[in-house]
Amino acid sequence: MEENYKKNGGIDTRRAGGRPKLARYERRNHHHKVSYNDEEENIIQYKAEQAGKPDDVYLHEAGLDAVVQAHMSDENIEQLRDVCGMANNTNQIAHQANAGGFVSVRFKAEQLIISLTELIRRILRGGDLSEPTSATDDCITH
């Protein structure tokens, strides 16, 4: 240290004071770029203002505290496909009923109603397709 002092003509070149370095686990060295349209930006600014925080602090805290859920689970997608298939069957039955009278498609219509009722009960129960529905389930009556 004394050598440094003598080399620089008697001027001490060490840093004086300043902010101490953060510990490695405290450093924020990961950045994400996110873009917003004008409407979204206005919403974020409004919410940050309501929280009494700057936009960047609000977004940082919101990102860490937010609970994000998947749009639809694979099971829900499967159920939606089943409902769409049944809707197609309903449309075909309606065309047959218009052409040949309801009596000719009564059995198909009744079976479709039973299938739809079963699927809706499973969805209301939370989407568990492994359990059969019970006859005493009063969620939907037909």
PDB file of C-alpha atoms in Angstrom:
ATOM      1  CA  MET A   1       0.000   0.000   0.000  1.00  0.00           C
ATOM      2  CA  GLU A   2       2.835   2.348   0.805  1.00  0.00           C
ATOM      3  CA  GLU A   3       4.389   1.530  -2.550  1.00  0.00           C
ATOM      4  CA  ASN A   4       1.178   2.638  -4.319  1.00  0.00           C
ATOM      5  CA  TYR A   5       1.293   5.858  -2.339  1.00  0.00           C
ATOM      6  CA  LYS A   6       4.893   6.598  -3.355  1.00  0.00           C
ATOM      7  CA  LYS A   7       4.371   5.675  -7.054  1.00  0.00           C
ATOM      8  CA  ASN A   8       1.543   8.164  -7.515  1.00  0.00           C
ATOM      9  CA  GLY A   9       3.423  11.108  -6.120  1.00  0.00           C
ATOM     10  CA  GLY A  10       1.969  10.960  -2.655  1.00  0.00           C
ATOM     11  CA  ILE A  11      -1.667  10.637  -3.803  1.00  0.00           C
ATOM     12  CA  ASP A  12      -3.698   7.822  -2.297  1.00  0.00           C
ATOM     13  CA  THR A  13      -5.617   6.098  -5.134  1.00  0.00           C
ATOM     14  CA  ARG A  14      -7.708   3.768  -3.024  1.00  0.00           C
ATOM     15  CA  ARG A  15     -11.460   4.133  -3.200  1.00  0.00           C
ATOM     16  CA  ALA A  16     -12.880   5.985  -0.295  1.00  0.00           C
ATOM     17  CA  GLY A  17     -16.311   4.953   1.011  1.00  0.00           C
ATOM     18  CA  GLY A  18     -19.071   4.148  -1.436  1.00  0.00           C
ATOM     19  CA  ARG A  19     -21.667   1.459  -1.439  1.00  0.00           C
ATOM     20  CA  PRO A  20     -20.454  -1.970  -0.329  1.00  0.00           C
ATOM     21  CA  LYS A  21     -20.711  -4.794  -2.839  1.00  0.00           C
ATOM     22  CA  LEU A  22     -23.829  -6.934  -2.657  1.00  0.00           C
ATOM     23  CA  ALA A  23     -23.510 -10.578  -1.775  1.00  0.00           C
ATOM     24  CA  ARG A  24     -23.731 -12.885  -4.792  1.00  0.00           C
ATOM     25  CA  TYR A  25     -27.255 -14.096  -3.881  1.00  0.00           C
ATOM     26  CA  GLU A  26     -28.497 -10.478  -3.617  1.00  0.00           C
ATOM     27  CA  ARG A  27     -27.309  -9.372  -7.058  1.00  0.00           C
ATOM     28  CA  ARG A  28     -29.912  -8.960  -9.765  1.00  0.00           C
ATOM     29  CA  ASN A  29     -28.168  -9.974 -12.924  1.00  0.00           C
ATOM     30  CA  HIS A  30     -31.055 -11.488 -14.912  1.00  0.00           C
ATOM     31  CA  HIS A  31     -33.111  -9.163 -17.085  1.00  0.00           C
ATOM     32  CA  HIS A  32     -36.281  -9.737 -19.101  1.00  0.00           C
ATOM     33  CA  LYS A  33     -37.590  -7.490 -21.823  1.00  0.00           C
ATOM     34  CA  VAL A  34     -41.357  -7.163 -21.858  1.00  0.00           C
ATOM     35  CA  SER A  35     -43.378  -5.036 -24.268  1.00  0.00           C
ATOM     36  CA  TYR A  36     -46.804  -3.511 -23.714  1.00  0.00           C
ATOM     37  CA  ASN A  37     -49.247  -1.684 -25.956  1.00  0.00           C
ATOM     38  CA  ASP A  38     -50.555   1.762 -24.970  1.00  0.00           C
ATOM     39  CA  GLU A  39     -53.615   0.429 -23.159  1.00  0.00           C
ATOM     40  CA  GLU A  40     -51.600  -2.099 -21.140  1.00  0.00           C
ATOM     41  CA  GLU A  41     -49.028   0.574 -20.265  1.00  0.00           C
ATOM     42  CA  ASN A  42     -51.784   2.871 -18.986  1.00  0.00           C
ATOM     43  CA  ILE A  43     -53.194   0.051 -16.851  1.00  0.00           C
ATOM     44  CA  ILE A  44     -49.772  -0.699 -15.365  1.00  0.00           C
ATOM     45  CA  GLN A  45     -49.134   2.977 -14.627  1.00  0.00           C
ATOM     46  CA  TYR A  46     -52.564   3.304 -12.988  1.00  0.00           C
ATOM     47  CA  LYS A  47     -52.066   0.209 -10.822  1.00  0.00           C
ATOM     48  CA  ALA A  48     -48.558   1.316  -9.835  1.00  0.00           C
ATOM     49  CA  GLU A  49     -49.909   4.731  -8.918  1.00  0.00           C
ATOM     50  CA  GLN A  50     -52.657   3.128  -6.807  1.00  0.00           C
ATOM     51  CA  ALA A  51     -49.989   1.061  -5.034  1.00  0.00           C
ATOM     52  CA  GLY A  52     -47.865   4.181  -4.512  1.00  0.00           C
ATOM     53  CA  LYS A  53     -44.838   2.671  -6.247  1.00  0.00           C
ATOM     54  CA  PRO A  54     -42.834   3.366  -9.396  1.00  0.00           C
ATOM     55  CA  ASP A  55     -43.737   1.254 -12.440  1.00  0.00           C
ATOM     56  CA  ASP A  56     -40.594  -0.865 -12.318  1.00  0.00           C
ATOM     57  CA  VAL A  57     -40.938  -1.651  -8.604  1.00  0.00           C
ATOM     58  CA  TYR A  58     -44.628  -2.478  -9.056  1.00  0.00           C
ATOM     59  CA  LEU A  59     -43.903  -4.841 -11.968  1.00  0.00           C
ATOM     60  CA  HIS A  60     -41.043  -6.505 -10.077  1.00  0.00           C
ATOM     61  CA  GLU A  61     -43.208  -7.181  -7.028  1.00  0.00           C
ATOM     62  CA  ALA A  62     -46.206  -8.208  -9.136  1.00  0.00           C
ATOM     63  CA  GLY A  63     -44.065 -10.685 -11.057  1.00  0.00           C
ATOM     64  CA  LEU A  64     -42.793 -12.289  -7.861  1.00  0.00           C
ATOM     65  CA  ASP A  65     -46.141 -12.379  -6.062  1.00  0.00           C
ATOM     66  CA  ALA A  66     -48.468 -13.264  -8.944  1.00  0.00           C
ATOM     67  CA  VAL A  67     -50.127 -16.662  -9.115  1.00  0.00           C
ATOM     68  CA  VAL A  68     -50.136 -17.835 -12.708  1.00  0.00           C
ATOM     69  CA  GLN A  69     -52.399 -20.662 -13.798  1.00  0.00           C
ATOM     70  CA  ALA A  70     -52.359 -22.521 -17.058  1.00  0.00           C
ATOM     71  CA  HIS A  71     -55.043 -21.473 -19.490  1.00  0.00           C
ATOM     72  CA  MET A  72     -56.450 -24.989 -19.783  1.00  0.00           C
ATOM     73  CA  SER A  73     -55.136 -28.296 -18.564  1.00  0.00           C
ATOM     74  CA  ASP A  74     -54.761 -31.236 -20.936  1.00  0.00           C
ATOM     75  CA  GLU A  75     -57.748 -32.850 -19.256  1.00  0.00           C
ATOM     76  CA  ASN A  76     -59.908 -29.756 -19.832  1.00  0.00           C
ATOM     77  CA  ILE A  77     -58.855 -29.682 -23.473  1.00  0.00           C
ATOM     78  CA  GLU A  78     -59.916 -33.326 -23.796  1.00  0.00           C
ATOM     79  CA  GLN A  79     -63.286 -32.507 -22.228  1.00  0.00           C
ATOM     80  CA  LEU A  80     -63.746 -29.561 -24.571  1.00  0.00           C
ATOM     81  CA  ARG A  81     -63.087 -31.822 -27.556  1.00  0.00           C
ATOM     82  CA  ASP A  82     -65.692 -34.264 -26.227  1.00  0.00           C
ATOM     83  CA  VAL A  83     -68.248 -31.463 -25.901  1.00  0.00           C
ATOM     84  CA  CYS A  84     -67.458 -30.249 -29.443  1.00  0.00           C
ATOM     85  CA  GLY A  85     -67.934 -33.772 -30.769  1.00  0.00           C
ATOM     86  CA  MET A  86     -71.264 -34.049 -29.006  1.00  0.00           C
ATOM     87  CA  ALA A  87     -72.302 -30.676 -30.413  1.00  0.00           C
ATOM     88  CA  ASN A  88     -71.588 -32.009 -33.890  1.00  0.00           C
ATOM     89  CA  ASN A  89     -73.692 -35.102 -33.102  1.00  0.00           C
ATOM     90  CA  THR A  90     -76.509 -32.861 -31.889  1.00  0.00           C
ATOM     91  CA  ASN A  91     -76.419 -30.915 -35.139  1.00  0.00           C
ATOM     92  CA  GLN A  92     -76.572 -34.147 -37.175  1.00  0.00           C
ATOM     93  CA  ILE A  93     -79.497 -35.412 -35.102  1.00  0.00           C
ATOM     94  CA  ALA A  94     -81.334 -32.109 -35.630  1.00  0.00           C
ATOM     95  CA  HIS A  95     -80.882 -32.443 -39.400  1.00  0.00           C
ATOM     96  CA  GLN A  96     -82.168 -36.029 -39.297  1.00  0.00           C
ATOM     97  CA  ALA A  97     -85.145 -34.985 -37.165  1.00  0.00           C
ATOM     98  CA  ASN A  98     -86.026 -32.238 -39.643  1.00  0.00           C
ATOM     99  CA  ALA A  99     -85.793 -34.678 -42.541  1.00  0.00           C
ATOM    100  CA  GLY A 100     -87.527 -37.729 -41.104  1.00  0.00           C
ATOM    101  CA  GLY A 101     -89.322 -36.597 -37.959  1.00  0.00           C
ATOM    102  CA  PHE A 102     -88.201 -36.754 -34.332  1.00  0.00           C
ATOM    103  CA  VAL A 103     -89.390 -40.331 -33.824  1.00  0.00           C
ATOM    104  CA  SER A 104     -86.665 -41.598 -36.175  1.00  0.00           C
ATOM    105  CA  VAL A 105     -83.848 -40.063 -34.072  1.00  0.00           C
ATOM    106  CA  ARG A 106     -85.332 -40.303 -30.575  1.00  0.00           C
ATOM    107  CA  PHE A 107     -82.931 -43.029 -29.368  1.00  0.00           C
ATOM    108  CA  LYS A 108     -79.849 -41.155 -30.656  1.00  0.00           C
ATOM    109  CA  ALA A 109     -81.054 -37.951 -29.008  1.00  0.00           C
ATOM    110  CA  GLU A 110     -81.639 -39.668 -25.664  1.00  0.00           C
ATOM    111  CA  GLN A 111     -78.186 -41.301 -25.752  1.00  0.00           C
ATOM    112  CA  LEU A 112     -76.588 -37.947 -26.563  1.00  0.00           C
ATOM    113  CA  ILE A 113     -78.394 -36.276 -23.644  1.00  0.00           C
ATOM    114  CA  ILE A 114     -77.147 -39.005 -21.294  1.00  0.00           C
ATOM    115  CA  SER A 115     -73.563 -38.584 -22.567  1.00  0.00           C
ATOM    116  CA  LEU A 116     -73.693 -34.805 -22.249  1.00  0.00           C
ATOM    117  CA  THR A 117     -75.126 -35.050 -18.742  1.00  0.00           C
ATOM    118  CA  GLU A 118     -72.333 -37.444 -17.730  1.00  0.00           C
ATOM    119  CA  LEU A 119     -69.641 -35.174 -19.155  1.00  0.00           C
ATOM    120  CA  ILE A 120     -71.077 -32.035 -17.531  1.00  0.00           C
ATOM    121  CA  ARG A 121     -71.251 -33.813 -14.166  1.00  0.00           C
ATOM    122  CA  ARG A 122     -67.595 -34.778 -14.447  1.00  0.00           C
ATOM    123  CA  ILE A 123     -66.615 -31.223 -15.366  1.00  0.00           C
ATOM    124  CA  LEU A 124     -68.596 -29.803 -12.420  1.00  0.00           C
ATOM    125  CA  ARG A 125     -66.942 -32.325 -10.122  1.00  0.00           C
ATOM    126  CA  GLY A 126     -63.579 -30.858 -11.054  1.00  0.00           C
ATOM    127  CA  GLY A 127     -62.795 -32.702 -14.232  1.00  0.00           C
ATOM    128  CA  ASP A 128     -61.902 -36.039 -12.641  1.00  0.00           C
ATOM    129  CA  LEU A 129     -62.599 -38.482 -15.440  1.00  0.00           C
ATOM    130  CA  SER A 130     -61.390 -41.475 -13.434  1.00  0.00           C
ATOM    131  CA  GLU A 131     -64.454 -41.633 -11.174  1.00  0.00           C
ATOM    132  CA  PRO A 132     -67.793 -42.742 -12.585  1.00  0.00           C
ATOM    133  CA  THR A 133     -70.708 -40.452 -11.832  1.00  0.00           C
ATOM    134  CA  SER A 134     -73.268 -41.657  -9.333  1.00  0.00           C
ATOM    135  CA  ALA A 135     -76.958 -41.960  -9.988  1.00  0.00           C
ATOM    136  CA  THR A 136     -77.625 -39.738  -6.945  1.00  0.00           C
ATOM    137  CA  ASP A 137     -75.603 -36.823  -8.299  1.00  0.00           C
ATOM    138  CA  ASP A 138     -78.156 -33.991  -8.353  1.00  0.00           C
ATOM    139  CA  CYS A 139     -76.029 -31.356 -10.101  1.00  0.00           C
ATOM    140  CA  ILE A 140     -77.898 -31.821 -13.383  1.00  0.00           C
ATOM    141  CA  THR A 141     -81.216 -33.471 -13.961  1.00  0.00           C
ATOM    142  CA  HIS A 142     -82.777 -34.498 -17.233  1.00  0.00           C
TER     143      HIS A 142
END
